[in-house]
mmCIF file of C-alpha atoms in Angstrom:
data_model
loop_
_atom_site.group_PDB
_atom_site.id
_atom_site.type_symbol
_atom_site.label_atom_id
_atom_site.label_comp_id
_atom_site.label_asym_id
_atom_site.label_seq_id
_atom_site.Cartn_x
_atom_site.Cartn_y
_atom_site.Cartn_z
ATOM 1 C CA MET H 1 89.556 115.854 95.886
ATOM 2 C CA ASN H 2 92.417 114.526 98.014
ATOM 3 C CA THR H 3 95.557 112.704 97.407
ATOM 4 C CA THR H 4 98.546 111.481 98.968
ATOM 5 C CA PRO H 5 101.351 109.459 97.972
ATOM 6 C CA ALA H 6 99.910 106.273 98.981
ATOM 7 C CA GLY H 7 95.964 107.329 97.571
ATOM 8 C CA GLY H 8 93.574 109.737 97.587
ATOM 9 C CA ALA H 9 89.424 110.011 96.657
ATOM 10 C CA ILE H 10 87.602 112.700 94.113
ATOM 11 C CA ARG H 11 84.145 113.259 94.007
ATOM 12 C CA VAL H 12 82.202 114.414 91.015
ATOM 13 C CA GLY H 13 78.470 115.313 91.496
ATOM 14 C CA ASP H 14 77.065 111.391 92.962
ATOM 15 C CA TRP H 15 80.422 109.586 91.862
ATOM 16 C CA LYS H 16 83.628 109.239 93.711
ATOM 17 C CA LEU H 17 86.689 107.651 92.768
ATOM 18 C CA VAL H 18 88.570 106.126 95.760
ATOM 19 C CA VAL H 19 92.189 104.997 94.869
ATOM 20 C CA ASN H 20 94.179 102.805 97.157
ATOM 21 C CA GLY H 21 91.041 102.110 99.939
ATOM 22 C CA ARG H 22 89.669 99.001 101.298
ATOM 23 C CA LYS H 23 90.394 96.604 98.788
ATOM 24 C CA HIS H 24 94.358 97.770 98.459
ATOM 25 C CA ILE H 25 94.452 97.135 101.832
ATOM 26 C CA ILE H 26 93.386 93.667 102.038
ATOM 27 C CA GLU H 27 94.539 92.338 98.256
ATOM 28 C CA ASP H 28 97.912 93.967 98.456
ATOM 29 C CA GLU H 29 98.737 93.489 102.533
ATOM 30 C CA VAL H 30 101.517 90.987 101.572
ATOM 31 C CA ALA H 31 102.553 92.402 98.549
ATOM 32 C CA THR H 32 103.202 95.869 100.339
ATOM 33 C CA ALA H 33 105.065 94.183 103.187
ATOM 34 C CA GLU H 34 107.898 92.147 100.671
ATOM 35 C CA LYS H 35 107.914 94.410 98.225
ATOM 36 C CA GLY H 36 107.493 97.999 99.733
ATOM 37 C CA GLU H 37 104.639 99.156 97.486
ATOM 38 C CA GLY H 38 101.554 97.645 96.046
ATOM 39 C CA LYS H 39 99.935 98.337 93.002
ATOM 40 C CA GLN H 40 97.197 100.436 92.445
ATOM 41 C CA SER H 41 93.132 99.838 93.330
ATOM 42 C CA PHE H 42 90.058 101.981 92.795
ATOM 43 C CA GLU H 43 86.588 101.189 93.919
ATOM 44 C CA LEU H 44 83.707 103.544 92.381
ATOM 45 C CA PHE H 45 80.571 104.450 94.077
ATOM 46 C CA ASN H 46 77.356 106.117 92.983
ATOM 47 C CA LEU H 47 76.572 108.216 96.427
ATOM 48 C CA ALA H 48 72.988 108.781 95.243
ATOM 49 C CA GLU H 49 72.194 105.409 95.400
ATOM 50 C CA ASP H 50 75.122 104.165 97.915
ATOM 51 C CA LYS H 51 75.926 107.037 100.543
ATOM 52 C CA SER H 52 77.758 104.216 103.006
ATOM 53 C CA GLU H 53 80.144 103.472 100.068
ATOM 54 C CA LYS H 54 79.496 100.045 100.537
ATOM 55 C CA LYS H 55 79.024 98.584 96.814
ATOM 56 C CA ASP H 56 81.681 98.884 94.298
ATOM 57 C CA VAL H 57 80.603 99.650 91.067
ATOM 58 C CA SER H 58 83.577 100.003 89.052
ATOM 59 C CA SER H 59 83.040 96.922 87.252
ATOM 60 C CA SER H 60 79.296 97.892 85.622
ATOM 61 C CA HIS H 61 80.594 101.517 85.507
ATOM 62 C CA PRO H 62 83.703 101.580 83.225
ATOM 63 C CA LYS H 63 83.509 105.174 80.928
ATOM 64 C CA LYS H 64 82.335 106.668 84.504
ATOM 65 C CA LEU H 65 86.051 105.000 86.063
ATOM 66 C CA LYS H 66 88.216 105.877 83.376
ATOM 67 C CA GLN H 67 86.570 109.797 83.513
ATOM 68 C CA LEU H 68 87.396 110.138 87.226
ATOM 69 C CA ARG H 69 90.582 108.238 87.196
ATOM 70 C CA GLU H 70 92.042 110.796 84.347
ATOM 71 C CA ARG H 71 90.815 113.633 86.216
ATOM 72 C CA TYR H 72 91.909 112.061 89.328
ATOM 73 C CA GLU H 73 95.284 111.576 87.503
ATOM 74 C CA VAL H 74 95.410 114.828 86.221
ATOM 75 C CA LEU H 75 94.700 116.905 89.643
ATOM 76 C CA ALA H 76 97.375 114.443 91.566
ATOM 77 C CA GLY H 77 99.803 115.227 88.874
ATOM 78 C CA GLN H 78 99.825 118.949 90.221
ATOM 79 C CA ALA H 79 99.526 118.132 94.333
ATOM 80 C CA VAL H 80 102.199 119.105 96.311
ATOM 81 C CA LYS H 81 104.052 116.241 97.792
ATOM 82 C CA PRO H 82 103.616 115.936 101.784
ATOM 83 C CA LYS H 83 106.770 117.349 103.451
ATOM 84 C CA SER H 84 106.598 114.738 106.517
ATOM 85 C CA GLY H 85 108.670 112.044 106.537
ATOM 86 C CA GLY H 86 106.924 109.410 108.825
ATOM 87 C CA LYS H 87 108.059 109.260 112.724
ATOM 88 C CA PRO H 88 110.860 110.608 114.224
ATOM 89 C CA LYS H 89 114.006 108.370 115.278
ATOM 90 C CA GLY H 90 112.968 106.643 118.650
ATOM 91 C CA PHE H 91 109.081 107.462 118.297
ATOM 92 C CA LYS H 92 106.870 104.642 119.962
ATOM 93 C CA SER H 93 103.503 104.661 120.160
ATOM 94 C CA PRO H 94 101.679 104.788 123.585
ATOM 95 C CA ALA H 95 99.933 101.460 125.132
ATOM 96 C CA VAL H 96 96.853 104.002 124.861
ATOM 97 C CA TRP H 97 96.068 106.503 122.644
ATOM 98 C CA GLY H 98 93.534 109.061 125.408
ATOM 99 C CA GLU H 99 92.099 112.308 125.065
ATOM 100 C CA GLY H 100 95.082 115.122 126.026
ATOM 101 C CA ARG H 101 94.695 117.266 129.008
#
């Protein structure tokens, strides 16, 4: 189980549910920029058949999607909210991120 305010994932056996994964980034890019938020998206993977998580099987396994989604939501509701508040005022990313010396 991994959860953040922006998304997360849960694995049960060979099944993995990803909340707001790649699909969310692509579909909601404009909505997120305009509204400051996007809708939740869900991707379901059968890791026994798809170790690389390339084929979303959520539409062909609706019962499994519902089961993992309910379990994820219960556990995510119990998670402690992160204390980080984003980047400090005035923070600028370096032009090149390199190894520390």
